[in-house]
Amino acid sequence: MESFEFNKTIVKERVSTKANEGNKFLILNFNVINNGTEADELMKQRDGASLKAVYNDKYDYEVSVTLMDGDLHHENVRPLSTVKGFVAIEMPDKVVEASENISIFMEKEEDKVQINIR
């Protein structure tokens, strides 16, 4: 993960999507490298990476799929290639404005990563 931000709207080129009323997106910007020997879709339904945000160690927020270019749900990464993109997670404003911790959990097969962003 390269960076993150909270925003009401995701804008990519001339396309945008808005979070529901009372919510914001947690936008996670990634630089993904495929070190495997075959092309792979990062977040495919079966055998793909799972990602979620956990607020205050107990509230889970799943990824929001967009139809925008750069959404890593749509990216197929060739071997030894790098792709830049984003993943969005919609969260209530109350969570965004609070001071309690938010952690990102990524898991693919036996590999697990936790990133504390607050």
Short mmCIF file of N, CA and C in Angstrom, two decimals:
data_model
loop_
_atom_site.label_atom_id
_atom_site.label_comp_id
_atom_site.label_asym_id
_atom_site.label_seq_id
_atom_site.Cartn_x
_atom_site.Cartn_y
_atom_site.Cartn_z
N MET A 1 0.85 -1.17 0.00
CA MET A 1 0.00 0.00 0.00
C MET A 1 0.90 1.23 0.00
N GLU A 2 0.66 2.12 -0.95
CA GLU A 2 1.45 3.34 -1.06
C GLU A 2 0.89 4.48 -0.23
N SER A 3 -0.44 4.62 -0.21
CA SER A 3 -1.06 5.72 0.51
C SER A 3 -2.54 5.42 0.73
N PHE A 4 -3.17 6.27 1.53
CA PHE A 4 -4.62 6.15 1.74
C PHE A 4 -5.20 7.53 1.97
N GLU A 5 -6.50 7.64 1.77
CA GLU A 5 -7.21 8.88 2.05
C GLU A 5 -8.68 8.57 2.29
N PHE A 6 -9.35 9.47 3.00
CA PHE A 6 -10.80 9.40 3.16
C PHE A 6 -11.40 10.46 2.26
N ASN A 7 -12.44 10.09 1.51
CA ASN A 7 -13.05 11.05 0.61
C ASN A 7 -14.49 10.65 0.35
N LYS A 8 -15.34 11.63 0.16
CA LYS A 8 -16.76 11.39 -0.16
C LYS A 8 -16.91 10.84 -1.57
N THR A 9 -15.99 11.23 -2.47
CA THR A 9 -16.10 10.89 -3.88
C THR A 9 -14.78 10.32 -4.39
N ILE A 10 -14.87 9.33 -5.26
CA ILE A 10 -13.70 8.82 -5.97
C ILE A 10 -13.80 9.36 -7.39
N VAL A 11 -12.74 10.02 -7.86
CA VAL A 11 -12.72 10.59 -9.20
C VAL A 11 -11.52 10.02 -9.94
N LYS A 12 -11.76 9.42 -11.08
CA LYS A 12 -10.71 8.90 -11.96
C LYS A 12 -11.04 9.37 -13.37
N GLU A 13 -10.18 10.22 -13.91
CA GLU A 13 -10.40 10.82 -15.22
C GLU A 13 -11.75 11.53 -15.22
N ARG A 14 -12.68 11.15 -16.08
CA ARG A 14 -13.97 11.84 -16.15
C ARG A 14 -15.09 11.07 -15.47
N VAL A 15 -14.74 10.05 -14.71
CA VAL A 15 -15.73 9.21 -14.04
C VAL A 15 -15.62 9.40 -12.53
N SER A 16 -16.76 9.43 -11.85
CA SER A 16 -16.72 9.54 -10.39
C SER A 16 -17.82 8.68 -9.78
N THR A 17 -17.63 8.36 -8.51
CA THR A 17 -18.65 7.65 -7.75
C THR A 17 -18.67 8.24 -6.34
N LYS A 18 -19.87 8.35 -5.78
CA LYS A 18 -20.05 8.97 -4.47
C LYS A 18 -20.44 7.94 -3.43
N ALA A 19 -19.93 8.11 -2.22
CA ALA A 19 -20.35 7.27 -1.10
C ALA A 19 -21.79 7.62 -0.73
N ASN A 20 -22.47 6.68 -0.12
CA ASN A 20 -23.84 6.92 0.34
C ASN A 20 -23.86 8.04 1.38
N GLU A 21 -25.02 8.64 1.57
CA GLU A 21 -25.19 9.72 2.54
C GLU A 21 -24.70 9.28 3.91
N GLY A 22 -23.89 10.12 4.57
CA GLY A 22 -23.37 9.81 5.90
C GLY A 22 -22.15 8.91 5.89
N ASN A 23 -21.61 8.63 4.71
CA ASN A 23 -20.43 7.77 4.59
C ASN A 23 -19.33 8.45 3.78
N LYS A 24 -18.14 7.89 3.90
CA LYS A 24 -17.01 8.27 3.06
C LYS A 24 -16.30 7.00 2.63
N PHE A 25 -15.51 7.12 1.57
CA PHE A 25 -14.67 6.01 1.15
C PHE A 25 -13.31 6.11 1.81
N LEU A 26 -12.81 4.99 2.27
CA LEU A 26 -11.39 4.85 2.60
C LEU A 26 -10.78 4.35 1.30
N ILE A 27 -9.95 5.16 0.67
CA ILE A 27 -9.35 4.82 -0.62
C ILE A 27 -7.91 4.40 -0.37
N LEU A 28 -7.61 3.15 -0.68
CA LEU A 28 -6.27 2.58 -0.49
C LEU A 28 -5.59 2.51 -1.84
N ASN A 29 -4.46 3.18 -1.98
CA ASN A 29 -3.72 3.19 -3.24
C ASN A 29 -2.58 2.19 -3.17
N PHE A 30 -2.54 1.28 -4.14
CA PHE A 30 -1.57 0.19 -4.15
C PHE A 30 -0.68 0.23 -5.39
N ASN A 31 0.50 -0.32 -5.23
CA ASN A 31 1.41 -0.62 -6.32
C ASN A 31 1.62 -2.13 -6.23
N VAL A 32 1.00 -2.90 -7.13
CA VAL A 32 0.97 -4.36 -7.05
C VAL A 32 1.98 -4.96 -8.02
N ILE A 33 2.81 -5.88 -7.53
CA ILE A 33 3.78 -6.58 -8.36
C ILE A 33 3.43 -8.07 -8.35
N ASN A 34 3.35 -8.68 -9.52
CA ASN A 34 3.11 -10.12 -9.63
C ASN A 34 4.45 -10.81 -9.78
N ASN A 35 4.91 -11.44 -8.71
CA ASN A 35 6.17 -12.19 -8.74
C ASN A 35 5.96 -13.64 -9.16
N GLY A 36 4.74 -14.00 -9.52
CA GLY A 36 4.43 -15.37 -9.94
C GLY A 36 4.84 -15.62 -11.39
N THR A 37 4.56 -16.82 -11.85
CA THR A 37 4.93 -17.21 -13.21
C THR A 37 3.75 -17.15 -14.17
N GLU A 38 2.56 -16.81 -13.67
CA GLU A 38 1.36 -16.72 -14.51
C GLU A 38 0.63 -15.42 -14.21
N ALA A 39 -0.14 -14.94 -15.19
CA ALA A 39 -0.98 -13.78 -14.97
C ALA A 39 -1.99 -14.11 -13.87
N ASP A 40 -2.33 -13.11 -13.07
CA ASP A 40 -3.24 -13.35 -11.95
C ASP A 40 -4.09 -12.12 -11.71
N GLU A 41 -5.35 -12.37 -11.40
CA GLU A 41 -6.26 -11.31 -11.00
C GLU A 41 -6.18 -11.20 -9.49
N LEU A 42 -5.86 -10.03 -8.99
CA LEU A 42 -5.58 -9.83 -7.57
C LEU A 42 -6.75 -10.21 -6.68
N MET A 43 -7.94 -9.72 -6.97
CA MET A 43 -9.06 -9.88 -6.04
C MET A 43 -10.19 -10.70 -6.64
N LYS A 44 -9.87 -11.79 -7.32
CA LYS A 44 -10.90 -12.63 -7.92
C LYS A 44 -11.69 -13.35 -6.83
N GLN A 45 -12.89 -13.79 -7.19
CA GLN A 45 -13.80 -14.41 -6.22
C GLN A 45 -13.19 -15.63 -5.53
N ARG A 46 -12.63 -16.53 -6.32
CA ARG A 46 -12.02 -17.73 -5.75
C ARG A 46 -10.52 -17.60 -5.82
N ASP A 47 -9.85 -17.91 -4.75
CA ASP A 47 -8.39 -17.92 -4.68
C ASP A 47 -7.75 -16.55 -4.77
N GLY A 48 -8.53 -15.48 -4.73
CA GLY A 48 -7.97 -14.15 -4.79
C GLY A 48 -7.67 -13.63 -3.39
N ALA A 49 -7.09 -12.45 -3.34
CA ALA A 49 -6.80 -11.82 -2.06
C ALA A 49 -8.09 -11.29 -1.46
N SER A 50 -8.24 -11.43 -0.15
CA SER A 50 -9.35 -10.80 0.55
C SER A 50 -8.80 -9.60 1.29
N LEU A 51 -9.60 -8.57 1.40
CA LEU A 51 -9.17 -7.35 2.04
C LEU A 51 -10.35 -6.77 2.80
N LYS A 52 -10.10 -6.29 4.01
CA LYS A 52 -11.14 -5.63 4.79
C LYS A 52 -10.48 -4.63 5.73
N ALA A 53 -11.28 -3.67 6.18
CA ALA A 53 -10.85 -2.72 7.19
C ALA A 53 -11.57 -3.08 8.49
N VAL A 54 -10.86 -2.98 9.60
CA VAL A 54 -11.45 -3.25 10.91
C VAL A 54 -11.28 -2.00 11.77
N TYR A 55 -12.40 -1.48 12.24
CA TYR A 55 -12.41 -0.30 13.09
C TYR A 55 -12.54 -0.71 14.55
N ASN A 56 -11.70 -0.14 15.40
CA ASN A 56 -11.76 -0.35 16.85
C ASN A 56 -11.72 -1.83 17.21
N ASP A 57 -11.00 -2.62 16.43
CA ASP A 57 -10.77 -4.05 16.66
C ASP A 57 -12.04 -4.90 16.65
N LYS A 58 -13.19 -4.35 16.17
CA LYS A 58 -14.40 -5.18 16.20
C LYS A 58 -15.39 -4.93 15.08
N TYR A 59 -15.28 -3.86 14.34
CA TYR A 59 -16.25 -3.57 13.28
C TYR A 59 -15.58 -3.77 11.93
N ASP A 60 -16.11 -4.71 11.14
CA ASP A 60 -15.53 -5.06 9.84
C ASP A 60 -16.22 -4.30 8.71
N TYR A 61 -15.41 -3.82 7.77
CA TYR A 61 -15.91 -3.15 6.57
C TYR A 61 -15.27 -3.80 5.36
N GLU A 62 -16.11 -4.30 4.47
CA GLU A 62 -15.64 -5.00 3.27
C GLU A 62 -15.40 -4.02 2.13
N VAL A 63 -14.72 -4.47 1.13
CA VAL A 63 -14.37 -3.67 -0.04
C VAL A 63 -15.62 -3.32 -0.85
N SER A 64 -15.66 -2.10 -1.37
CA SER A 64 -16.71 -1.65 -2.28
C SER A 64 -16.17 -1.76 -3.71
N VAL A 65 -16.87 -2.47 -4.55
CA VAL A 65 -16.43 -2.64 -5.94
C VAL A 65 -16.96 -1.47 -6.77
N THR A 66 -16.09 -0.84 -7.53
CA THR A 66 -16.51 0.21 -8.46
C THR A 66 -16.31 -0.31 -9.88
N LEU A 67 -16.84 0.39 -10.83
CA LEU A 67 -16.64 0.03 -12.24
C LEU A 67 -15.63 0.98 -12.89
N MET A 68 -14.76 1.55 -12.07
CA MET A 68 -13.83 2.56 -12.55
C MET A 68 -12.49 1.96 -12.95
N ASP A 69 -11.83 2.59 -13.92
CA ASP A 69 -10.47 2.19 -14.25
C ASP A 69 -9.59 2.37 -13.03
N GLY A 70 -8.72 1.42 -12.79
CA GLY A 70 -7.82 1.49 -11.65
C GLY A 70 -8.30 0.73 -10.44
N ASP A 71 -9.60 0.36 -10.41
CA ASP A 71 -10.10 -0.47 -9.31
C ASP A 71 -9.44 -1.84 -9.45
N LEU A 72 -8.70 -2.26 -8.45
CA LEU A 72 -7.92 -3.49 -8.55
C LEU A 72 -8.77 -4.75 -8.68
N HIS A 73 -10.08 -4.64 -8.50
CA HIS A 73 -10.95 -5.80 -8.74
C HIS A 73 -10.94 -6.22 -10.21
N HIS A 74 -10.61 -5.28 -11.07
CA HIS A 74 -10.68 -5.53 -12.51
C HIS A 74 -9.31 -5.76 -13.14
N GLU A 75 -8.27 -5.71 -12.35
CA GLU A 75 -6.92 -5.76 -12.91
C GLU A 75 -6.37 -7.18 -12.97
N ASN A 76 -5.84 -7.53 -14.12
CA ASN A 76 -5.15 -8.79 -14.33
C ASN A 76 -3.67 -8.45 -14.46
N VAL A 77 -2.84 -8.96 -13.56
CA VAL A 77 -1.43 -8.58 -13.52
C VAL A 77 -0.59 -9.71 -14.13
N ARG A 78 0.16 -9.37 -15.15
CA ARG A 78 1.02 -10.35 -15.82
C ARG A 78 2.25 -10.63 -14.96
N PRO A 79 2.90 -11.78 -15.20
CA PRO A 79 4.10 -12.13 -14.42
C PRO A 79 5.17 -11.04 -14.52
N LEU A 80 5.77 -10.73 -13.37
CA LEU A 80 6.84 -9.75 -13.24
C LEU A 80 6.43 -8.36 -13.69
N SER A 81 5.13 -8.09 -13.68
CA SER A 81 4.60 -6.77 -14.04
C SER A 81 4.09 -6.05 -12.79
N THR A 82 4.00 -4.74 -12.91
CA THR A 82 3.52 -3.89 -11.83
C THR A 82 2.27 -3.15 -12.29
N VAL A 83 1.28 -3.06 -11.42
CA VAL A 83 0.05 -2.32 -11.71
C VAL A 83 -0.23 -1.40 -10.53
N LYS A 84 -0.55 -0.14 -10.84
CA LYS A 84 -0.99 0.80 -9.81
C LYS A 84 -2.51 0.86 -9.85
N GLY A 85 -3.11 0.92 -8.68
CA GLY A 85 -4.56 1.00 -8.62
C GLY A 85 -5.04 1.28 -7.21
N PHE A 86 -6.34 1.15 -7.03
CA PHE A 86 -6.93 1.47 -5.73
C PHE A 86 -7.96 0.43 -5.34
N VAL A 87 -8.26 0.42 -4.06
CA VAL A 87 -9.36 -0.35 -3.49
C VAL A 87 -10.13 0.63 -2.60
N ALA A 88 -11.45 0.60 -2.65
CA ALA A 88 -12.27 1.51 -1.85
C ALA A 88 -13.09 0.71 -0.84
N ILE A 89 -13.20 1.28 0.35
CA ILE A 89 -14.01 0.69 1.42
C ILE A 89 -14.90 1.80 1.96
N GLU A 90 -16.21 1.61 1.88
CA GLU A 90 -17.15 2.62 2.36
C GLU A 90 -17.35 2.47 3.86
N MET A 91 -17.24 3.61 4.58
CA MET A 91 -17.35 3.60 6.05
C MET A 91 -18.20 4.79 6.49
N PRO A 92 -18.89 4.66 7.63
CA PRO A 92 -19.67 5.78 8.15
C PRO A 92 -18.76 6.95 8.55
N ASP A 93 -19.28 8.17 8.40
CA ASP A 93 -18.54 9.37 8.82
C ASP A 93 -18.09 9.26 10.27
N LYS A 94 -18.92 8.66 11.11
CA LYS A 94 -18.59 8.50 12.53
C LYS A 94 -17.26 7.75 12.70
N VAL A 95 -17.03 6.74 11.88
CA VAL A 95 -15.78 5.96 11.93
C VAL A 95 -14.62 6.81 11.42
N VAL A 96 -14.85 7.51 10.31
CA VAL A 96 -13.80 8.33 9.70
C VAL A 96 -13.34 9.42 10.66
N GLU A 97 -14.26 10.03 11.38
CA GLU A 97 -13.95 11.16 12.26
C GLU A 97 -13.50 10.74 13.65
N ALA A 98 -13.64 9.48 14.01
CA ALA A 98 -13.26 8.99 15.35
C ALA A 98 -11.74 8.89 15.48
N SER A 99 -11.30 8.67 16.70
CA SER A 99 -9.85 8.54 16.94
C SER A 99 -9.40 7.09 17.13
N GLU A 100 -10.34 6.17 17.25
CA GLU A 100 -9.98 4.76 17.45
C GLU A 100 -9.28 4.21 16.20
N ASN A 101 -8.59 3.09 16.40
CA ASN A 101 -7.75 2.53 15.34
C ASN A 101 -8.56 1.96 14.17
N ILE A 102 -7.94 2.02 13.00
CA ILE A 102 -8.43 1.34 11.80
C ILE A 102 -7.26 0.52 11.27
N SER A 103 -7.50 -0.76 11.05
CA SER A 103 -6.48 -1.66 10.50
C SER A 103 -6.98 -2.27 9.21
N ILE A 104 -6.07 -2.48 8.29
CA ILE A 104 -6.37 -3.15 7.03
C ILE A 104 -5.81 -4.56 7.11
N PHE A 105 -6.63 -5.54 6.77
CA PHE A 105 -6.21 -6.94 6.76
C PHE A 105 -6.31 -7.47 5.34
N MET A 106 -5.19 -8.00 4.84
CA MET A 106 -5.15 -8.64 3.53
C MET A 106 -4.74 -10.08 3.73
N GLU A 107 -5.37 -10.97 2.97
CA GLU A 107 -5.07 -12.40 3.09
C GLU A 107 -5.20 -13.06 1.73
N LYS A 108 -4.22 -13.86 1.39
CA LYS A 108 -4.28 -14.71 0.19
C LYS A 108 -3.59 -16.01 0.52
N GLU A 109 -4.39 -17.08 0.52
CA GLU A 109 -3.93 -18.41 0.91
C GLU A 109 -3.32 -18.31 2.31
N GLU A 110 -2.06 -18.70 2.50
CA GLU A 110 -1.47 -18.65 3.85
C GLU A 110 -0.78 -17.32 4.15
N ASP A 111 -0.70 -16.41 3.18
CA ASP A 111 -0.06 -15.11 3.39
C ASP A 111 -1.06 -14.13 4.00
N LYS A 112 -0.66 -13.47 5.09
CA LYS A 112 -1.52 -12.51 5.78
C LYS A 112 -0.73 -11.26 6.10
N VAL A 113 -1.38 -10.10 5.93
CA VAL A 113 -0.75 -8.81 6.22
C VAL A 113 -1.74 -7.96 7.00
N GLN A 114 -1.24 -7.26 8.02
CA GLN A 114 -2.04 -6.28 8.75
C GLN A 114 -1.32 -4.95 8.66
N ILE A 115 -2.05 -3.90 8.25
CA ILE A 115 -1.50 -2.55 8.17
C ILE A 115 -2.36 -1.66 9.05
N ASN A 116 -1.76 -1.05 10.05
CA ASN A 116 -2.48 -0.12 10.92
C ASN A 116 -2.39 1.27 10.31
N ILE A 117 -3.53 1.84 9.95
CA ILE A 117 -3.50 3.16 9.34
C ILE A 117 -3.86 4.27 10.32
N ARG A 118 -4.40 3.87 11.47
CA ARG A 118 -4.68 4.87 12.51
C ARG A 118 -4.74 4.17 13.84
#
